[in-house]
């Protein structure tokens, strides 16, 4: 499990700290209240009265939470929560900085927030991409296939050529037994009119974990569902999981285009009641998965396995929208 479960008192202190940050510039915005309630419901499984939770000082928080990993997780959560609103106030960033200093945490997500606030967008894009999903996927692709493999993958993605051997391997999934991961991937690509890896304009093979997470998680391909898949992946990712959530919110809430694979939107989660709750629920579901599918998962070794069997083996809980 990637998400660390705090004790009851640590959870209370953490919620007080997050509320302190989110009210540093005024009243608690509705979308942030929804996010805090969702964290309680799906991750912490506590029932604190948010209105009764008073502010907490950085020193008090440091005394309540001493585990370094839990401290880093809390700062990542603070940064993510500030991004649920359209604008991050300077007072909110200052509050996070104070808590991070008291906890002796220098997190990647805090550095990303600084770049966002100072509009250093090139640095922000580079750091978020290299730490979230695309960067590690490309690194693994290079490790597995070398420089030539990366060139072949991106050449076919750009439409310069077809990598026929790779494309034929994926087309061959049509012959896999019903219900297997391979057959469901073939159906997924056909139903959405996607190109297979190796075909012209097909995705680099290193990004297949995302598509396979759609299948294992049971998520669709509309804008909201794409966000849920990212949250699900953030939950099971062991390294820099909050960078994935930062990517999700910069893309869907702040309208910042980060990659060619994800169209941006502004204020999406403001306009859809319950959407932030679903994002947190997807993250919590991913956090209970027993394997990090972004870390050298050999999906070809299980393409002939039934999806239902893999869900049980990986600890993927049933999902209903």
CSV table of C-alpha atoms in Angstrom, one decimal:
chain,number,residue,atom,x,y,z
A,1,UNK,CA,0.0,0.0,0.0
A,2,UNK,CA,1.5,3.3,-1.0
A,3,UNK,CA,-0.8,5.6,1.1
A,4,UNK,CA,0.3,5.6,4.8
A,5,UNK,CA,-2.7,5.3,7.2
A,6,UNK,CA,-2.2,7.7,10.1
A,7,UNK,CA,-3.4,7.0,13.6
A,8,UNK,CA,-6.7,8.6,14.8
A,9,UNK,CA,-4.9,11.5,16.4
A,10,UNK,CA,-2.4,11.9,13.5
A,11,UNK,CA,-5.4,12.1,11.2
A,12,UNK,CA,-7.1,14.7,13.3
A,13,UNK,CA,-3.9,16.8,13.4
A,14,UNK,CA,-3.4,16.4,9.7
A,15,UNK,CA,-7.0,17.5,8.9
A,16,UNK,CA,-6.6,20.5,11.1
A,17,UNK,CA,-3.4,21.4,9.2
A,18,UNK,CA,-5.0,21.0,5.8
A,19,UNK,CA,-8.0,23.1,6.9
A,20,UNK,CA,-5.6,25.7,8.3
A,21,UNK,CA,-3.9,25.9,4.9
A,22,UNK,CA,-7.2,26.0,2.9
A,23,UNK,CA,-8.6,28.8,5.1
A,24,UNK,CA,-5.5,30.9,5.2
A,25,UNK,CA,-7.0,33.4,2.7
A,26,UNK,CA,-10.6,33.2,4.0
A,27,UNK,CA,-13.6,30.8,4.1
A,28,UNK,CA,-13.3,27.2,3.2
A,29,UNK,CA,-14.4,26.9,-0.5
A,30,UNK,CA,-17.1,24.3,-1.2
A,31,UNK,CA,-14.9,22.2,-3.5
A,32,UNK,CA,-12.2,22.1,-0.8
A,33,UNK,CA,-14.8,21.1,1.8
A,34,UNK,CA,-15.9,18.3,-0.5
A,35,UNK,CA,-12.3,17.2,-0.9
A,36,UNK,CA,-11.7,17.1,2.9
A,37,UNK,CA,-14.9,15.2,3.5
A,38,UNK,CA,-13.9,12.7,0.7
A,39,UNK,CA,-10.4,12.3,2.3
A,40,UNK,CA,-12.1,11.4,5.6
A,41,UNK,CA,-14.6,9.0,4.0
A,42,UNK,CA,-12.4,7.2,1.5
A,43,UNK,CA,-8.8,7.4,2.8
A,44,UNK,CA,-8.8,8.1,6.6
A,45,UNK,CA,-12.2,6.6,7.3
A,46,UNK,CA,-12.8,9.0,10.1
A,47,UNK,CA,-15.8,11.2,11.0
A,48,UNK,CA,-14.4,14.4,12.4
A,49,UNK,CA,-16.7,17.5,12.4
A,50,UNK,CA,-14.8,19.8,10.0
A,51,UNK,CA,-16.5,22.9,11.4
A,52,UNK,CA,-15.3,21.9,14.9
A,53,UNK,CA,-11.6,21.4,13.8
A,54,UNK,CA,-9.7,24.5,14.8
A,55,UNK,CA,-6.4,25.7,13.4
A,56,UNK,CA,-3.1,24.2,14.3
A,57,UNK,CA,0.4,25.7,14.4
A,58,UNK,CA,3.4,24.2,12.5
A,59,UNK,CA,5.0,23.4,15.8
A,60,UNK,CA,1.9,21.5,17.1
A,61,UNK,CA,1.7,19.5,13.8
A,62,UNK,CA,5.4,18.6,14.1
A,63,UNK,CA,4.9,17.3,17.6
A,64,UNK,CA,1.9,15.2,16.5
A,65,UNK,CA,3.5,13.6,13.4
A,66,UNK,CA,7.1,12.5,13.5
A,67,UNK,CA,7.3,9.8,10.8
A,68,UNK,CA,9.2,11.4,7.8
A,69,UNK,CA,7.2,9.5,5.2
A,70,UNK,CA,3.9,10.6,6.8
A,71,UNK,CA,5.1,14.2,6.9
A,72,UNK,CA,6.0,14.2,3.3
A,73,UNK,CA,2.6,12.6,2.4
A,74,UNK,CA,0.8,15.3,4.3
A,75,UNK,CA,2.6,18.2,2.5
A,76,UNK,CA,1.8,16.5,-0.8
A,77,UNK,CA,-1.8,16.4,0.3
A,78,UNK,CA,-1.8,20.1,1.2
A,79,UNK,CA,-0.4,21.0,-2.2
A,80,UNK,CA,-2.9,18.9,-4.0
A,81,UNK,CA,-5.8,20.3,-2.1
A,82,UNK,CA,-4.8,23.9,-2.8
A,83,UNK,CA,-5.0,23.1,-6.5
A,84,UNK,CA,-8.6,22.0,-6.3
A,85,UNK,CA,-9.6,25.6,-6.5
A,86,UNK,CA,-9.1,27.9,-9.6
A,87,UNK,CA,-6.6,30.1,-7.8
A,88,UNK,CA,-4.0,29.3,-5.1
A,89,UNK,CA,-3.7,32.3,-2.8
A,90,UNK,CA,-0.2,33.4,-1.7
A,91,UNK,CA,-1.3,33.1,1.9
A,92,UNK,CA,-2.1,29.4,1.3
A,93,UNK,CA,1.3,28.8,-0.2
A,94,UNK,CA,2.9,30.6,2.8
A,95,UNK,CA,1.0,28.4,5.2
A,96,UNK,CA,2.3,25.2,3.4
A,97,UNK,CA,5.8,26.6,3.4
A,98,UNK,CA,5.6,27.1,7.2
A,99,UNK,CA,4.3,23.6,7.8
A,100,UNK,CA,7.0,22.1,5.5
A,101,UNK,CA,9.7,24.0,7.3
A,102,UNK,CA,8.5,22.8,10.7
A,103,UNK,CA,8.2,19.2,9.5
A,104,UNK,CA,11.6,19.4,7.7
A,105,UNK,CA,10.0,18.4,4.4
A,106,UNK,CA,11.2,19.5,1.0
A,107,UNK,CA,8.8,17.8,-1.3
A,108,UNK,CA,8.7,17.6,-5.1
A,109,UNK,CA,5.0,18.8,-5.0
A,110,UNK,CA,6.0,21.9,-3.0
A,111,UNK,CA,8.6,22.7,-5.6
A,112,UNK,CA,6.0,22.3,-8.3
A,113,UNK,CA,3.6,24.6,-6.5
A,114,UNK,CA,6.3,27.3,-6.3
A,115,UNK,CA,6.9,27.0,-10.1
A,116,UNK,CA,3.1,27.3,-10.6
A,117,UNK,CA,2.8,30.4,-8.4
A,118,UNK,CA,5.7,32.1,-10.1
A,119,UNK,CA,4.5,31.1,-13.6
A,120,UNK,CA,7.7,29.2,-14.3
A,121,UNK,CA,5.6,27.0,-16.6
A,122,UNK,CA,8.4,25.3,-18.6
A,123,UNK,CA,10.1,24.1,-15.4
A,124,UNK,CA,6.7,23.1,-14.0
A,125,UNK,CA,5.8,21.1,-17.1
A,126,UNK,CA,9.2,19.4,-17.2
A,127,UNK,CA,9.1,18.4,-13.5
A,128,UNK,CA,5.5,17.2,-13.4
A,129,UNK,CA,5.9,15.1,-16.6
A,130,UNK,CA,9.2,13.5,-15.5
A,131,UNK,CA,7.8,12.6,-12.1
A,132,UNK,CA,4.2,11.6,-12.8
A,133,UNK,CA,3.5,8.9,-15.4
A,134,UNK,CA,5.0,9.7,-18.8
A,135,UNK,CA,8.6,10.3,-17.6
A,136,UNK,CA,9.0,7.1,-15.7
A,137,UNK,CA,7.3,5.2,-18.5
A,138,UNK,CA,9.7,6.5,-21.1
A,139,UNK,CA,12.6,5.8,-18.7
A,140,UNK,CA,11.4,2.2,-18.4
A,141,UNK,CA,10.9,2.0,-22.2
A,142,UNK,CA,14.6,3.0,-22.7
A,143,UNK,CA,15.7,0.5,-20.1
A,144,UNK,CA,13.8,-2.3,-21.8
A,145,UNK,CA,14.3,-1.5,-25.5
A,146,UNK,CA,17.2,0.9,-25.6
A,147,UNK,CA,17.6,4.1,-27.6
A,148,UNK,CA,16.6,2.4,-30.9
A,149,UNK,CA,13.4,1.1,-29.3
A,150,UNK,CA,12.5,4.6,-28.1
A,151,UNK,CA,13.1,6.0,-31.6
A,152,UNK,CA,10.9,3.3,-33.2
A,153,UNK,CA,8.1,3.9,-30.7
A,154,UNK,CA,8.1,7.7,-31.2
A,155,UNK,CA,8.6,7.4,-34.9
A,156,UNK,CA,5.4,5.4,-35.2
A,157,UNK,CA,3.6,7.7,-32.8
A,158,UNK,CA,4.6,10.7,-35.0
A,159,UNK,CA,3.2,8.8,-38.1
A,160,UNK,CA,6.6,8.5,-39.7
A,161,UNK,CA,6.5,4.8,-40.1
A,162,UNK,CA,4.8,1.6,-38.9
A,163,UNK,CA,6.7,-0.7,-36.6
A,164,UNK,CA,5.1,-3.8,-38.2
A,165,UNK,CA,6.4,-6.4,-35.8
A,166,UNK,CA,5.2,-4.5,-32.8
A,167,UNK,CA,1.8,-3.7,-34.4
A,168,UNK,CA,1.2,-7.3,-35.4
A,169,UNK,CA,1.8,-8.5,-31.9
A,170,UNK,CA,-0.9,-6.2,-30.6
A,171,UNK,CA,-3.3,-7.1,-33.5
A,172,UNK,CA,-2.8,-10.7,-32.5
A,173,UNK,CA,-4.6,-10.0,-29.2
A,174,UNK,CA,-7.8,-10.5,-31.2
A,175,UNK,CA,-7.1,-14.3,-31.0
A,176,UNK,CA,-6.8,-14.3,-27.2
A,177,UNK,CA,-9.5,-16.1,-25.1
A,178,UNK,CA,-12.5,-14.1,-24.0
A,179,UNK,CA,-12.1,-12.3,-20.7
A,180,UNK,CA,-8.4,-12.2,-20.8
A,181,UNK,CA,-6.4,-8.9,-20.4
A,182,UNK,CA,-5.1,-9.2,-23.9
A,183,UNK,CA,-8.6,-9.7,-25.5
A,184,UNK,CA,-10.0,-6.8,-23.4
A,185,UNK,CA,-7.2,-4.5,-24.5
A,186,UNK,CA,-7.9,-5.4,-28.1
A,187,UNK,CA,-11.6,-4.6,-27.5
A,188,UNK,CA,-10.7,-1.4,-25.8
A,189,UNK,CA,-8.7,-0.1,-28.7
A,190,UNK,CA,-11.3,-1.2,-31.2
A,191,UNK,CA,-14.2,0.4,-29.3
A,192,UNK,CA,-12.4,3.7,-29.0
A,193,UNK,CA,-10.9,3.6,-32.5
A,194,UNK,CA,-7.4,3.8,-31.1
A,195,UNK,CA,-4.3,2.9,-33.0
A,196,UNK,CA,-2.2,0.0,-31.6
A,197,UNK,CA,1.4,0.6,-30.5
A,198,UNK,CA,3.6,0.3,-33.6
A,199,UNK,CA,0.9,1.5,-35.9
A,200,UNK,CA,1.2,5.0,-37.3
A,201,UNK,CA,0.0,7.4,-34.6
A,202,UNK,CA,-0.2,4.6,-32.1
A,203,UNK,CA,1.0,5.3,-28.5
A,204,UNK,CA,4.5,4.5,-27.3
A,205,UNK,CA,4.4,1.1,-25.7
A,206,UNK,CA,5.7,2.6,-22.5
A,207,UNK,CA,2.3,4.2,-21.9
A,208,UNK,CA,0.4,0.9,-22.1
A,209,UNK,CA,0.1,0.8,-18.3
A,210,UNK,CA,-2.4,3.7,-18.5
A,211,UNK,CA,-4.6,1.9,-21.0
A,212,UNK,CA,-4.4,-1.4,-19.1
A,213,UNK,CA,-5.4,0.5,-15.9
A,214,UNK,CA,-8.6,1.6,-17.8
A,215,UNK,CA,-9.4,-2.1,-18.2
A,216,UNK,CA,-8.3,-3.4,-14.8
A,217,UNK,CA,-10.1,-0.4,-13.1
A,218,UNK,CA,-13.2,-0.5,-15.3
A,219,UNK,CA,-13.0,3.2,-16.3
A,220,UNK,CA,-14.3,4.8,-19.4
A,221,UNK,CA,-12.5,7.3,-21.7
A,222,UNK,CA,-14.5,10.5,-21.3
A,223,UNK,CA,-12.7,13.5,-19.7
A,224,UNK,CA,-13.9,12.7,-16.1
A,225,UNK,CA,-13.0,9.0,-16.4
A,226,UNK,CA,-9.5,9.9,-17.7
A,227,UNK,CA,-9.1,11.9,-14.5
A,228,UNK,CA,-10.3,8.9,-12.4
A,229,UNK,CA,-7.8,6.6,-14.1
A,230,UNK,CA,-5.0,9.0,-13.3
A,231,UNK,CA,-6.1,9.2,-9.6
A,232,UNK,CA,-6.3,5.4,-9.5
A,233,UNK,CA,-2.7,5.2,-10.9
A,234,UNK,CA,-1.6,7.9,-8.4
A,235,UNK,CA,-3.0,5.7,-5.6
A,236,UNK,CA,-1.0,2.6,-6.6
A,237,UNK,CA,2.2,4.5,-7.6
A,238,UNK,CA,4.9,4.2,-5.0
A,239,UNK,CA,7.1,7.1,-6.1
A,240,UNK,CA,5.9,10.6,-6.4
A,241,UNK,CA,2.1,9.7,-6.4
A,242,UNK,CA,1.1,13.3,-5.6
A,243,UNK,CA,2.8,14.5,-8.8
A,244,UNK,CA,0.2,12.5,-10.7
A,245,UNK,CA,-2.6,14.3,-8.8
A,246,UNK,CA,-0.8,17.7,-9.5
A,247,UNK,CA,-0.8,16.7,-13.2
A,248,UNK,CA,-4.5,15.9,-13.0
A,249,UNK,CA,-5.5,19.2,-11.4
A,250,UNK,CA,-3.3,21.4,-13.5
A,251,UNK,CA,-4.8,19.8,-16.5
A,252,UNK,CA,-8.4,19.6,-15.5
A,253,UNK,CA,-8.9,22.5,-13.1
A,254,UNK,CA,-6.3,25.1,-14.2
A,255,UNK,CA,-6.4,24.5,-18.0
A,256,UNK,CA,-2.7,23.9,-18.3
A,257,UNK,CA,-1.6,21.7,-21.3
A,258,UNK,CA,1.1,19.4,-20.1
A,259,UNK,CA,1.4,16.8,-22.8
A,260,UNK,CA,0.0,16.0,-26.3
A,261,UNK,CA,-1.9,13.1,-24.7
A,262,UNK,CA,-4.2,15.1,-22.5
A,263,UNK,CA,-6.5,18.0,-23.6
A,264,UNK,CA,-6.8,20.6,-20.8
A,265,UNK,CA,-9.9,22.1,-19.2
A,266,UNK,CA,-10.4,24.9,-16.8
A,267,UNK,CA,-12.7,24.6,-13.8
A,268,UNK,CA,-14.0,21.1,-14.7
A,269,UNK,CA,-14.3,20.0,-11.1
A,270,UNK,CA,-16.1,23.2,-10.1
A,271,UNK,CA,-18.9,22.5,-12.5
A,272,UNK,CA,-19.5,18.9,-11.7
A,273,UNK,CA,-20.8,18.2,-8.1
A,274,UNK,CA,-19.3,15.1,-6.6
A,275,UNK,CA,-16.4,14.9,-9.1
A,276,UNK,CA,-13.7,15.6,-6.6
A,277,UNK,CA,-15.2,13.0,-4.3
A,278,UNK,CA,-14.9,10.5,-7.1
A,279,UNK,CA,-11.3,11.5,-7.7
A,280,UNK,CA,-10.4,10.9,-4.0
A,281,UNK,CA,-12.3,7.6,-4.1
A,282,UNK,CA,-10.3,6.5,-7.2
A,283,UNK,CA,-7.1,7.4,-5.5
A,284,UNK,CA,-8.1,5.5,-2.3
A,285,UNK,CA,-9.0,2.5,-4.5
A,286,UNK,CA,-5.6,2.6,-6.1
A,287,UNK,CA,-3.9,3.0,-2.8
A,288,UNK,CA,-5.3,-0.4,-1.8
A,289,UNK,CA,-3.8,-2.1,-4.9
A,290,UNK,CA,-1.0,-4.5,-3.9
A,291,UNK,CA,1.4,-3.8,-6.8
A,292,UNK,CA,2.8,-0.7,-8.5
A,293,UNK,CA,1.9,-1.3,-12.1
A,294,UNK,CA,4.1,1.6,-13.2
A,295,UNK,CA,7.2,-0.1,-11.8
A,296,UNK,CA,8.5,-2.7,-14.3
A,297,UNK,CA,5.2,-4.6,-14.5
A,298,UNK,CA,5.5,-7.1,-17.3
A,299,UNK,CA,2.0,-6.9,-18.8
A,300,UNK,CA,2.8,-9.3,-21.6
A,301,UNK,CA,3.4,-12.0,-19.1
A,302,UNK,CA,-0.3,-11.7,-18.0
A,303,UNK,CA,-2.0,-10.8,-21.3
A,304,UNK,CA,-3.5,-14.4,-21.4
A,305,UNK,CA,-4.8,-14.2,-17.8
A,306,UNK,CA,-8.5,-13.4,-17.1
A,307,UNK,CA,-9.1,-9.8,-16.0
A,308,UNK,CA,-11.2,-10.9,-13.0
A,309,UNK,CA,-8.4,-13.1,-11.8
A,310,UNK,CA,-5.8,-10.3,-12.1
A,311,UNK,CA,-8.1,-7.9,-10.2
A,312,UNK,CA,-8.3,-10.4,-7.3
A,313,UNK,CA,-4.5,-11.0,-7.4
A,314,UNK,CA,-3.7,-7.3,-7.4
A,315,UNK,CA,-6.3,-6.3,-4.8
A,316,UNK,CA,-8.4,-4.1,-7.2
A,317,UNK,CA,-11.7,-3.6,-5.5
A,318,UNK,CA,-15.0,-3.5,-7.4
A,319,UNK,CA,-15.9,-0.1,-8.8
A,320,UNK,CA,-19.3,1.5,-9.4
A,321,UNK,CA,-19.7,5.0,-10.7
